[in-house]
Tab-separated table of C-alpha atoms in Angstrom:
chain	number	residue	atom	x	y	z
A	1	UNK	CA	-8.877	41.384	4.759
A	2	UNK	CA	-7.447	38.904	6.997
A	3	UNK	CA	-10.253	35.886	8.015
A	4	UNK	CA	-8.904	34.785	10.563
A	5	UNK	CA	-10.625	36.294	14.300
A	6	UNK	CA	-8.705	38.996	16.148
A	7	UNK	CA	-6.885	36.995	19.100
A	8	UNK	CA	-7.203	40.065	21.306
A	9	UNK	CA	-7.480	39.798	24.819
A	10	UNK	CA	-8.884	42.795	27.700
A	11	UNK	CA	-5.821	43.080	29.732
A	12	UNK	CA	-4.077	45.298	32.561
A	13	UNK	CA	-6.278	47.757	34.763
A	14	UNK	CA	-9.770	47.156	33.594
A	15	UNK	CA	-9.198	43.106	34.260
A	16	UNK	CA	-8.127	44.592	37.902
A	17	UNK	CA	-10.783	47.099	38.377
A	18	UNK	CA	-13.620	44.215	37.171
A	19	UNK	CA	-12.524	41.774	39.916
A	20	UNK	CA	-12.428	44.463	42.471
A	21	UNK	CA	-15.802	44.973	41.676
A	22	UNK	CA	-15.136	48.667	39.975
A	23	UNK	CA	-16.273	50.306	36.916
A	24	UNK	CA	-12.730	50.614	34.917
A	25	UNK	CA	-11.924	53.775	33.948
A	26	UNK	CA	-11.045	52.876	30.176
A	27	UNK	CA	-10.252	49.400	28.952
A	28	UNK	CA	-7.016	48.416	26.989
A	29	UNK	CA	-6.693	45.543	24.658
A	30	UNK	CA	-3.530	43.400	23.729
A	31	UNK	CA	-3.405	41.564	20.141
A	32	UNK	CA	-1.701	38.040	19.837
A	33	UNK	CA	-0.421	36.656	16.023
A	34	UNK	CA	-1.212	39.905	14.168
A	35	UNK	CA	1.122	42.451	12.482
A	36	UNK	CA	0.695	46.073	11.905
A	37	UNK	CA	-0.545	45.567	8.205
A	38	UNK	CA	-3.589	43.164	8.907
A	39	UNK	CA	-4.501	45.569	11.762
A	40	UNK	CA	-4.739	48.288	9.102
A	41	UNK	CA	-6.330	45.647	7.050
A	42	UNK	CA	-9.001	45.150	9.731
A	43	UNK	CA	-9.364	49.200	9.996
A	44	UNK	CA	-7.615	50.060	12.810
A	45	UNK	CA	-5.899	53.221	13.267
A	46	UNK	CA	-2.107	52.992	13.934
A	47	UNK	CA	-1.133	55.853	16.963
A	48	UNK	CA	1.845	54.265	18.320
A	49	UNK	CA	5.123	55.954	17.818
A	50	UNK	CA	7.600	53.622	19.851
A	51	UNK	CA	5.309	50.158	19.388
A	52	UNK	CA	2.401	49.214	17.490
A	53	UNK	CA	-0.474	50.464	19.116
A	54	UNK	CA	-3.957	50.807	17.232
A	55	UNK	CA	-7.237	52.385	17.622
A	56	UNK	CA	-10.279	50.395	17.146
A	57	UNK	CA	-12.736	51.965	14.125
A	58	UNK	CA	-15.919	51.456	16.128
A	59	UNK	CA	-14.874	52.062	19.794
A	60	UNK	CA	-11.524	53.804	20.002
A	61	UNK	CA	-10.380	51.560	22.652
A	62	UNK	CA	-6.421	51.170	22.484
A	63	UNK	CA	-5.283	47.635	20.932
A	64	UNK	CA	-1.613	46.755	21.160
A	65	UNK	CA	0.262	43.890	19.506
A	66	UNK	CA	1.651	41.771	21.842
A	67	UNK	CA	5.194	42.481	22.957
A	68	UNK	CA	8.263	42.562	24.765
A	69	UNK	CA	11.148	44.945	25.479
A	70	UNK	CA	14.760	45.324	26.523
A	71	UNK	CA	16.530	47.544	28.451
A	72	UNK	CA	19.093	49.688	26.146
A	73	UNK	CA	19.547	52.542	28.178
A	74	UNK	CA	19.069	54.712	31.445
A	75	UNK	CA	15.661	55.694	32.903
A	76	UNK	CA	12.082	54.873	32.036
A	77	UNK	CA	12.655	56.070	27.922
A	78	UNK	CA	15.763	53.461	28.242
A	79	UNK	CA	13.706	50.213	26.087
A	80	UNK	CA	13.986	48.581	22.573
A	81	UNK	CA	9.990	47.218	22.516
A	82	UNK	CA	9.822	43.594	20.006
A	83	UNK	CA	6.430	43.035	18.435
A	84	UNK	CA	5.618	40.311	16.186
A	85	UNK	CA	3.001	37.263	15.425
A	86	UNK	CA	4.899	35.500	17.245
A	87	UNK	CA	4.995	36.931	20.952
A	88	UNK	CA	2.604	35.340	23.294
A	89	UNK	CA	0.249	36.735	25.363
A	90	UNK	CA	2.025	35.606	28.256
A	91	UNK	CA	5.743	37.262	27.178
A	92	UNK	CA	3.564	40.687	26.453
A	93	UNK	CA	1.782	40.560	30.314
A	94	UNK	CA	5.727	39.687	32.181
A	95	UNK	CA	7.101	42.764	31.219
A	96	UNK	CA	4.056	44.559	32.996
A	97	UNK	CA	4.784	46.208	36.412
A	98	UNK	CA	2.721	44.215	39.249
A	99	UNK	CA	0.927	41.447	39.334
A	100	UNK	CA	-2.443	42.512	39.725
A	101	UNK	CA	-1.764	44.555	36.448
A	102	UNK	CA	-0.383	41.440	34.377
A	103	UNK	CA	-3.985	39.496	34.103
A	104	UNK	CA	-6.210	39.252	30.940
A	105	UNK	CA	-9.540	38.455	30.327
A	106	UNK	CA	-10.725	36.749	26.635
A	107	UNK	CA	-14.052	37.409	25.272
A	108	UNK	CA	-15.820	34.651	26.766
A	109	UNK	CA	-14.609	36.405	30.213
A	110	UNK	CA	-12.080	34.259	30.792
A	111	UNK	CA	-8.872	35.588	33.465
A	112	UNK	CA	-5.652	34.893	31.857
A	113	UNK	CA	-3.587	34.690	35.156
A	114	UNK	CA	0.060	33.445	35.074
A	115	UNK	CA	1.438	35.253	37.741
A	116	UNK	CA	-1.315	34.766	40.260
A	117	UNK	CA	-2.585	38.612	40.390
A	118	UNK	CA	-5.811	37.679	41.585
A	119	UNK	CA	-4.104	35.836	44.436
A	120	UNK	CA	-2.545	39.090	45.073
A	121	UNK	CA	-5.815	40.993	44.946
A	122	UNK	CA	-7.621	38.614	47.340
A	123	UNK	CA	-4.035	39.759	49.502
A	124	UNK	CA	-4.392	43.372	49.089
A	125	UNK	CA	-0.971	42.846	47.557
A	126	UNK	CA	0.924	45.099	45.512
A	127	UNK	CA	3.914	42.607	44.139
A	128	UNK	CA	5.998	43.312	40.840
A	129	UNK	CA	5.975	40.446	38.513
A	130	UNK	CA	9.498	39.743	37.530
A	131	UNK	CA	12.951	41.284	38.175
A	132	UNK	CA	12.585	43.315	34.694
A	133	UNK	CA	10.354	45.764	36.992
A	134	UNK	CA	14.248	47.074	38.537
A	135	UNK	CA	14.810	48.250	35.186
A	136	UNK	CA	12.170	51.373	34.867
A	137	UNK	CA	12.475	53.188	37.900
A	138	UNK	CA	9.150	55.015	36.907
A	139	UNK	CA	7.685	51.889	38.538
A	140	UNK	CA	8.890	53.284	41.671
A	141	UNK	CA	6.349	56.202	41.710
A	142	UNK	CA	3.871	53.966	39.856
A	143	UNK	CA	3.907	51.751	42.717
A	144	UNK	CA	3.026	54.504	45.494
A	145	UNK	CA	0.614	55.414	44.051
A	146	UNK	CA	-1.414	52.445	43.820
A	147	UNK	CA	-0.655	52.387	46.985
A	148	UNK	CA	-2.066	55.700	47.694
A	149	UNK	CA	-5.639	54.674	45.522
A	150	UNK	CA	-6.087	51.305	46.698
A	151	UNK	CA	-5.137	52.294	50.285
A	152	UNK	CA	-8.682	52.411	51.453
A	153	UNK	CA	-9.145	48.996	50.314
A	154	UNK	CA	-6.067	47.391	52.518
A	155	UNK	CA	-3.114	47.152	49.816
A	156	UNK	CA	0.483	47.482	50.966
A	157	UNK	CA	3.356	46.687	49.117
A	158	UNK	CA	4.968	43.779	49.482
A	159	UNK	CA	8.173	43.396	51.588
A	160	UNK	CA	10.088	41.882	48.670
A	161	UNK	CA	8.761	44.458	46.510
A	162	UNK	CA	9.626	47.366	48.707
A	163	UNK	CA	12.937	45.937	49.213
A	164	UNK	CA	13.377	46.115	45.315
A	165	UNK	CA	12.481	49.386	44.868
A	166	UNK	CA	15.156	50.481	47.479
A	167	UNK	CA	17.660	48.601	45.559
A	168	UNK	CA	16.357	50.625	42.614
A	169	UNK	CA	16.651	53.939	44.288
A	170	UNK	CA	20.377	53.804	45.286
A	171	UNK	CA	21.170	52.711	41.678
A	172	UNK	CA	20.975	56.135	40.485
A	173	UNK	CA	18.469	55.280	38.178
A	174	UNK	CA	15.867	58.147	38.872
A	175	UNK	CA	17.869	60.690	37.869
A	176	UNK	CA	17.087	59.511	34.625
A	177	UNK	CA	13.257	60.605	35.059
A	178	UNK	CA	11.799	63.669	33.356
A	179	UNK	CA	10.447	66.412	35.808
A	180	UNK	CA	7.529	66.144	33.428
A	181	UNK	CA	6.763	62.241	34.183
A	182	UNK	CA	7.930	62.882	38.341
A	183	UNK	CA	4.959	65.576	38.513
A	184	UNK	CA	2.559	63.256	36.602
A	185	UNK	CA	2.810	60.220	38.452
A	186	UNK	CA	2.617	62.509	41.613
A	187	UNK	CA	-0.650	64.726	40.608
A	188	UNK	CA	-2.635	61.355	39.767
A	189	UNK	CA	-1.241	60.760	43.461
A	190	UNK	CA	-2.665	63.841	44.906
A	191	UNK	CA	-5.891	63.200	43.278
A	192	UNK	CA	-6.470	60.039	44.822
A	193	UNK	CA	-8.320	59.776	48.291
A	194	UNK	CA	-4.917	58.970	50.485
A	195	UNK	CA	-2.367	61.297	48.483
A	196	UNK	CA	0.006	61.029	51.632
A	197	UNK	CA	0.715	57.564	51.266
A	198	UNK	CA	2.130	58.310	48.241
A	199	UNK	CA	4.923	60.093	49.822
A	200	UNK	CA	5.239	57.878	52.555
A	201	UNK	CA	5.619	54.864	50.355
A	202	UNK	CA	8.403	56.926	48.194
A	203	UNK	CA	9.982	57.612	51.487
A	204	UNK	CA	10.362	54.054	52.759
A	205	UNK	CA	11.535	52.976	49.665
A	206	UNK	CA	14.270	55.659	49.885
A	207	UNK	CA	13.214	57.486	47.094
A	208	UNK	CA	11.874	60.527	48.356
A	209	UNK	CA	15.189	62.139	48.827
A	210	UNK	CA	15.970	61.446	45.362
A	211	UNK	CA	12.471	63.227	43.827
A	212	UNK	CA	11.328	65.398	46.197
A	213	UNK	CA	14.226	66.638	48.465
A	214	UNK	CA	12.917	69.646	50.152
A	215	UNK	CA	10.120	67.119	51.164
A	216	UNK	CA	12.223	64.362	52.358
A	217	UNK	CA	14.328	67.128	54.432
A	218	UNK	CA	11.615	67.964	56.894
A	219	UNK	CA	12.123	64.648	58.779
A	220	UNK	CA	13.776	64.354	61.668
A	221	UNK	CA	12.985	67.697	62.093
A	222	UNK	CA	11.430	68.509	65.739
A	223	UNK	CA	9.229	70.932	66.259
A	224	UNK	CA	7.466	72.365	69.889
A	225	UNK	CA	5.679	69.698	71.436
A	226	UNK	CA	3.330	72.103	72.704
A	227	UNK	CA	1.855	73.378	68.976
A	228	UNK	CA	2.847	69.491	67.951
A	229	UNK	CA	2.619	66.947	69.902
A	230	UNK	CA	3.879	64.486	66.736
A	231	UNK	CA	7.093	66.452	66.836
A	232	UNK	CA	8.054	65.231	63.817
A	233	UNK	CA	7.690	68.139	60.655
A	234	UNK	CA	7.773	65.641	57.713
A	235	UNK	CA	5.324	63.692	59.710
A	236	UNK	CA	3.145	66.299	60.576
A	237	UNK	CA	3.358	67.777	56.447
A	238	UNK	CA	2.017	64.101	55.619
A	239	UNK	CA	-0.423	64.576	58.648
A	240	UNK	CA	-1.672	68.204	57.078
A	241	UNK	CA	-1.954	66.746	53.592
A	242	UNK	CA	-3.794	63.792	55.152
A	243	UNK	CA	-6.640	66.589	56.622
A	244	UNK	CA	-6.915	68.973	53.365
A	245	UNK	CA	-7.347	65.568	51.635
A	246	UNK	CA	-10.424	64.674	53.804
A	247	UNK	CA	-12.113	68.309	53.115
A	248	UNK	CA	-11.182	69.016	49.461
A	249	UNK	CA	-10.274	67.161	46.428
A	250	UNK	CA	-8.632	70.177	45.012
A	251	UNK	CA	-5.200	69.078	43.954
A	252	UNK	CA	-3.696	72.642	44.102
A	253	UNK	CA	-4.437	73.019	48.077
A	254	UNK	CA	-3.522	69.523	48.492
A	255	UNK	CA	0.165	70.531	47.083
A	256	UNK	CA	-0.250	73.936	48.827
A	257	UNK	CA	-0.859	71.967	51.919
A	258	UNK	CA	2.037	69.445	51.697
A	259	UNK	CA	5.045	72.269	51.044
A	260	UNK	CA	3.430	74.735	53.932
A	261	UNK	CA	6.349	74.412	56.219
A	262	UNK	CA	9.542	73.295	53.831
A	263	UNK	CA	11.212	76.413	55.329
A	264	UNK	CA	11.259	74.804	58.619
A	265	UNK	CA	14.589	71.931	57.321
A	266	UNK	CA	16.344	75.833	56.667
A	267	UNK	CA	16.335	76.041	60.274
A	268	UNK	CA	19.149	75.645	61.951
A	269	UNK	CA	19.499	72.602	64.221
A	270	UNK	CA	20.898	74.843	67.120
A	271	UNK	CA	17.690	76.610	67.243
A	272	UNK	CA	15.389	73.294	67.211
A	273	UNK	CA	12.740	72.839	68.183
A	274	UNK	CA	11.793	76.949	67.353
A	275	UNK	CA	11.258	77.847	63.756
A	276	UNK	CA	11.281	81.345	63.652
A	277	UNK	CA	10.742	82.866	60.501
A	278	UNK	CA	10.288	79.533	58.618
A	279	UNK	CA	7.056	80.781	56.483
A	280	UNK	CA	9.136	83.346	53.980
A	281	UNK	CA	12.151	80.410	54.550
A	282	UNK	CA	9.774	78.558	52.257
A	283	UNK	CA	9.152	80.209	49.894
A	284	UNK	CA	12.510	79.698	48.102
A	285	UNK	CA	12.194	76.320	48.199
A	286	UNK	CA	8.605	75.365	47.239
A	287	UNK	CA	9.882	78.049	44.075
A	288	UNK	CA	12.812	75.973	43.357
A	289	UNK	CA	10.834	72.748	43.852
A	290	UNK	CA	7.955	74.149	41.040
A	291	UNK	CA	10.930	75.203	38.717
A	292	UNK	CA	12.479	71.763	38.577
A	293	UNK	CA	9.446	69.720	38.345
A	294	UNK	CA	7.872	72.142	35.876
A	295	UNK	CA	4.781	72.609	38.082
A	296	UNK	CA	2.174	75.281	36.891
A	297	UNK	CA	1.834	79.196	38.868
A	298	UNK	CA	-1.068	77.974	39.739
A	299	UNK	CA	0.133	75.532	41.902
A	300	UNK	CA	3.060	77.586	42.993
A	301	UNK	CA	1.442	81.022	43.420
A	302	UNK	CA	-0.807	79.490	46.392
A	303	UNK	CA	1.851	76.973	47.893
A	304	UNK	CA	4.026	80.516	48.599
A	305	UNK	CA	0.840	81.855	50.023
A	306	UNK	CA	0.419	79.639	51.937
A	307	UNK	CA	4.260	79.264	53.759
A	308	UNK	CA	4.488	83.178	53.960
A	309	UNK	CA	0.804	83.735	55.703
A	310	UNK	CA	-0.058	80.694	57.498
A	311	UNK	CA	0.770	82.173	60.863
A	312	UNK	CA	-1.229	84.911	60.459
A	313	UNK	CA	-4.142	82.926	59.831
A	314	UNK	CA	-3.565	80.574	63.100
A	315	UNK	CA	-3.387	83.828	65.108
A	316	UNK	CA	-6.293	85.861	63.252
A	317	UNK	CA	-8.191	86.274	66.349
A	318	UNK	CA	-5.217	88.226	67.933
A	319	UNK	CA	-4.495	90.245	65.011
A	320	UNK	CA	-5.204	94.122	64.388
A	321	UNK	CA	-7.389	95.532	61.857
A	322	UNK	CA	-4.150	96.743	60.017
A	323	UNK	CA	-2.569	93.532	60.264
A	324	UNK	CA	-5.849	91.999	59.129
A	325	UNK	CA	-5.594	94.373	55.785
A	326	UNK	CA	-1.856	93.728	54.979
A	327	UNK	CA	-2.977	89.346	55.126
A	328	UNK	CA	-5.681	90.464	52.323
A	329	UNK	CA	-3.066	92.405	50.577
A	330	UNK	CA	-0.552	89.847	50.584
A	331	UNK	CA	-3.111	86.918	49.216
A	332	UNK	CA	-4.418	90.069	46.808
A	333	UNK	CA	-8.176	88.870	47.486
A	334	UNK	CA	-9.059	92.102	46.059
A	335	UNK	CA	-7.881	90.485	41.955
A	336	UNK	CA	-8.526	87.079	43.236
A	337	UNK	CA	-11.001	86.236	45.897
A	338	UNK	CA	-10.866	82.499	45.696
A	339	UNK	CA	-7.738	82.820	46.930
A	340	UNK	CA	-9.092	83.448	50.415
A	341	UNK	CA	-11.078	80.133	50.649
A	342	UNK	CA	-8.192	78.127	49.498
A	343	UNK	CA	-5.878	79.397	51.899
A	344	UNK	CA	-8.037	79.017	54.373
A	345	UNK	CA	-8.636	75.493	53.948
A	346	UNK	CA	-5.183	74.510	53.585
A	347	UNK	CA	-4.762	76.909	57.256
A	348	UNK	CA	-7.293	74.607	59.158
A	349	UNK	CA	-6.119	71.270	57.424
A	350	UNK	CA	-2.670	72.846	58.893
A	351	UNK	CA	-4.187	73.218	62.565
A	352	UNK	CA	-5.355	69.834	62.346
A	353	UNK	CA	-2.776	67.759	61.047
A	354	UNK	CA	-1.380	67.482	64.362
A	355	UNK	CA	-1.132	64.355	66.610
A	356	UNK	CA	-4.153	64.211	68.587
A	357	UNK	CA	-5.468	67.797	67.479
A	358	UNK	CA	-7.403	66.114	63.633
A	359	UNK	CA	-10.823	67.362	65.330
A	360	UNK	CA	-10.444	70.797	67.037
A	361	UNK	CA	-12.661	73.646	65.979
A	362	UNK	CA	-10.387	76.474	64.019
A	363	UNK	CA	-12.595	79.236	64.599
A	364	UNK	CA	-10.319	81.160	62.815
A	365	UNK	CA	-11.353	80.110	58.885
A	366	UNK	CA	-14.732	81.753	59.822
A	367	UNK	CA	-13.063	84.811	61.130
A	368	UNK	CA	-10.907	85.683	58.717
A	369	UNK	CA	-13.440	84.642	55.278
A	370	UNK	CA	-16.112	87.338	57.007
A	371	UNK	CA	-13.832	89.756	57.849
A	372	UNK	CA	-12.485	89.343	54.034
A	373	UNK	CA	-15.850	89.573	52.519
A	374	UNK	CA	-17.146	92.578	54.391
A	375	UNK	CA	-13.285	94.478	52.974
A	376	UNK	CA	-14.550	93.100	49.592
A	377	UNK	CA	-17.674	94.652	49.380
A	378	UNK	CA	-15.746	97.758	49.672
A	379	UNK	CA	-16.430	98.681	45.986
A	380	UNK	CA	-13.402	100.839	44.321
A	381	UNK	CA	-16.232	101.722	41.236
A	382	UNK	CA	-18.528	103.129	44.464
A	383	UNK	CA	-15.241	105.687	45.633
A	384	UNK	CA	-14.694	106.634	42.058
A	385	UNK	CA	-18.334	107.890	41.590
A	386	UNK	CA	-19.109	109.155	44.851
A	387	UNK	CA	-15.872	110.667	45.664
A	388	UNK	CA	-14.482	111.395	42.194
A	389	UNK	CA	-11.211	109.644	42.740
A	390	UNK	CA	-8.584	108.520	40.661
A	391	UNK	CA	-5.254	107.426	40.883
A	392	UNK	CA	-3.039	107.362	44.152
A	393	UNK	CA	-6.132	109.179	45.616
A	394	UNK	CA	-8.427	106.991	45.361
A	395	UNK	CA	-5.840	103.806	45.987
A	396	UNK	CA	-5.284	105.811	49.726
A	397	UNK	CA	-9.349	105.928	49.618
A	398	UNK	CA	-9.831	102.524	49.472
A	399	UNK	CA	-7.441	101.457	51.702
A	400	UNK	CA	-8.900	103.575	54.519
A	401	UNK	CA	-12.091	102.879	53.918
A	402	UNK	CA	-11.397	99.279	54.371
A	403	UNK	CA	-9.436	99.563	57.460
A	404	UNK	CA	-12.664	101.299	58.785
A	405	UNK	CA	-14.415	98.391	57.853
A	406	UNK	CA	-12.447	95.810	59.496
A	407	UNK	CA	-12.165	98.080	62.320
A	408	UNK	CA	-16.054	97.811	62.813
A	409	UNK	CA	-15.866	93.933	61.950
A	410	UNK	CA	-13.427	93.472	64.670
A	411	UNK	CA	-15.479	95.190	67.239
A	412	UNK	CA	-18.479	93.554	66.200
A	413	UNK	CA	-16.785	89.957	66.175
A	414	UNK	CA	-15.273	90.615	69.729
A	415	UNK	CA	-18.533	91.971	71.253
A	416	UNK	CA	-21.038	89.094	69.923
């Protein structure tokens, strides 16, 4: 067993979350003068496969020897990682990404500060720490969204930082990212409280085009000043995502919400500012979007929902009984009646992500969930008893019997 004490040092987020007065989330540890057999010596678990990385017998926490890297090849996987005795503690925190990441804290409580991150903090800066940040263009995404959690709390990226990660995105180096890593980086986005910032960021630093293309394609696009008075439709999708974000912290209507109107860059710019027929132009990209990025049915199955029916939910009030009963077949609330909620909130946060509109009633939502329930209570096991259906029969039976019903909803609704 080795006598001397463990030089290890609380470093990265946990250091940040502590001075910003937050309870960290988990707390990671870096190791200075040890090797990977007197960790094992000490009992710690080895887990790393590209560097030594060990899991402490009592706690679990994560402890990492102290190291460095070099970049051997394209993309974020592109690094040869050095660890020795030898590599300080200050080497291991100037490969980190920003500066408010690259502090440390010893066990007397102690910052460890050497590329003043806490000066940053006291900023609301978001600043990379060296030039070796250009080389893993993950950063890129890693950097919008911090800006998207800490948004609230008056960070912004810093102009020199921004203006690397432009440089970065014209290099071609984000082709190199897995779908798998692009759709991580941007879920932990779209579960923070400002997930459109996210975007935004990834857009000024010209890097939206690059990840999310059907995104980046809706600006510039106009749209009827009268239904939109920011004109804008990449603006407004930011704007929607903004509102669903604000009622829900549901991930899968956030996404839902953001794609709702992709079909509308398929337009063609000779029929601008109209988009007629942009909710099933949608649907082929938000599906091509999902395939590439490897994102789950779940997430797809409502975002196509959502661009094929949207209209009809904006003009529910208008809308016949029949029309009423195809909407419910179409989002198949009859297998899945959660389905109707969701939509529905990612329809109002629609209506309201609109310059000037963020607060109008959508009377709508209320409409069209009562109208659904009272079709749902329509109960198929209460036709096949009482009527002695089966089969196409009693599929007709249903189907009439629920028109009748939102028939009589309708009339109620308009009469009250």
């Amino acid at each position: 067993m080795d006598a001397k004490p463990l030089q290890a040092y609380l470093v990265g987020g946990a250091v940040r979350d502590q001075l910003l007065g937050q309870q960290p989330k988990e707390r990671d540890w870096v190791v200075v003068g040890s090797t990977p057999s007197a960790m094992s010596e000490r009992g710690f678990r080895p887990v790393g496969r590209d560097f030594p990385v060990f899991l402490h017998p009592q706690t679990g926490e994560e402890y990492a020897l102290a190291r460095t890297e070099r970049k051997s090849g394209h993309g974020y996987q592109g690094f040869t990682f050095f660890a020795d005795e030898h590599t300080s503690l200050e080497q291991d925190l100037q490969r980190r990404d920003l500066t408010i990441n690259a502090m440390a804290q010893t066990a007397a409580g102690e910052i460890i500060d050497p590329f003043g991150g806490r000066a940053d903090l006291d900023a609301r800066l978001l600043r990379h720490v060296s030039a070796a940040f250009s080389e893993d263009p993950l950063r890129i995404l890693r950097v919008a969204r911090f800006a998207a959690r800490f948004h609230a709390q008056g960070f912004r990226v810093a102009n020199e930082t921004l203006g690397l990660m432009r440089r970065m995105a014209v290099s071609g180096e984000l082709d190199y990212l897995s779908a798998e890593r692009v759709w991580q980086e941007t879920l932990k986005a779209l579960q923070s409280d400002h997930p459109e910032i996210y975007f935004q960021v990834l857009r000024q630093a010209g890097a939206l085009q690059r990840v999310y293309p059907e995104l980046d394609a809706l600006f510039g696009v106009p749209q009827p000043a009268k239904h939109h008075p920011e004109i804008d439709a990449g603006i407004h999708s930011l704007m929607a995502l903004q509102q669903v974000s604000r009622m829900s912290s549901d991930p899968v209507c956030r996404f839902a919400t953001l794609v709702h109107d992709l079909g509308k860059a398929r337009t063609p710019s000779a029929d601008w500012p109209r988009h007629i027929g942009h909710e099933e132009a949608g649907v082929k990209p938000i599906e091509q979007l999902c395939r590439r990025l490897g994102i789950g049915k779940t997430y797809s199955r409502l975002a196509v929902l959502v661009s094929r029916w949207h209209l009809h939910s904006h003009r529910a009030l208008a809308l016949r009984p029949d029309t009423l009963l195809r909407l419910f077949d179409g989002l198949d609330i009859w297998r899945r009646p959660q389905t109707l909620d969701d939509f529905l909130l990612c329809c109002e946060a629609d209506a309201r992500g609109r310059a000037g509109l963020e607060q109008q009633p959508y009377p709508q939502r209320a409409y069209l969930y009562q109208a659904g329930q009272a079709a749902l209570a329509i109960s198929r096991k209460d036709l096949e008893h009482s009527e002695k259906l089966a089969g196409k029969a009693l599929g007709y039976a249903l189907q009439e019997q629920r028109l009748t019903c939102l028939e009589e909803f309708k009339s109620r609704w308009t009469s009250n």
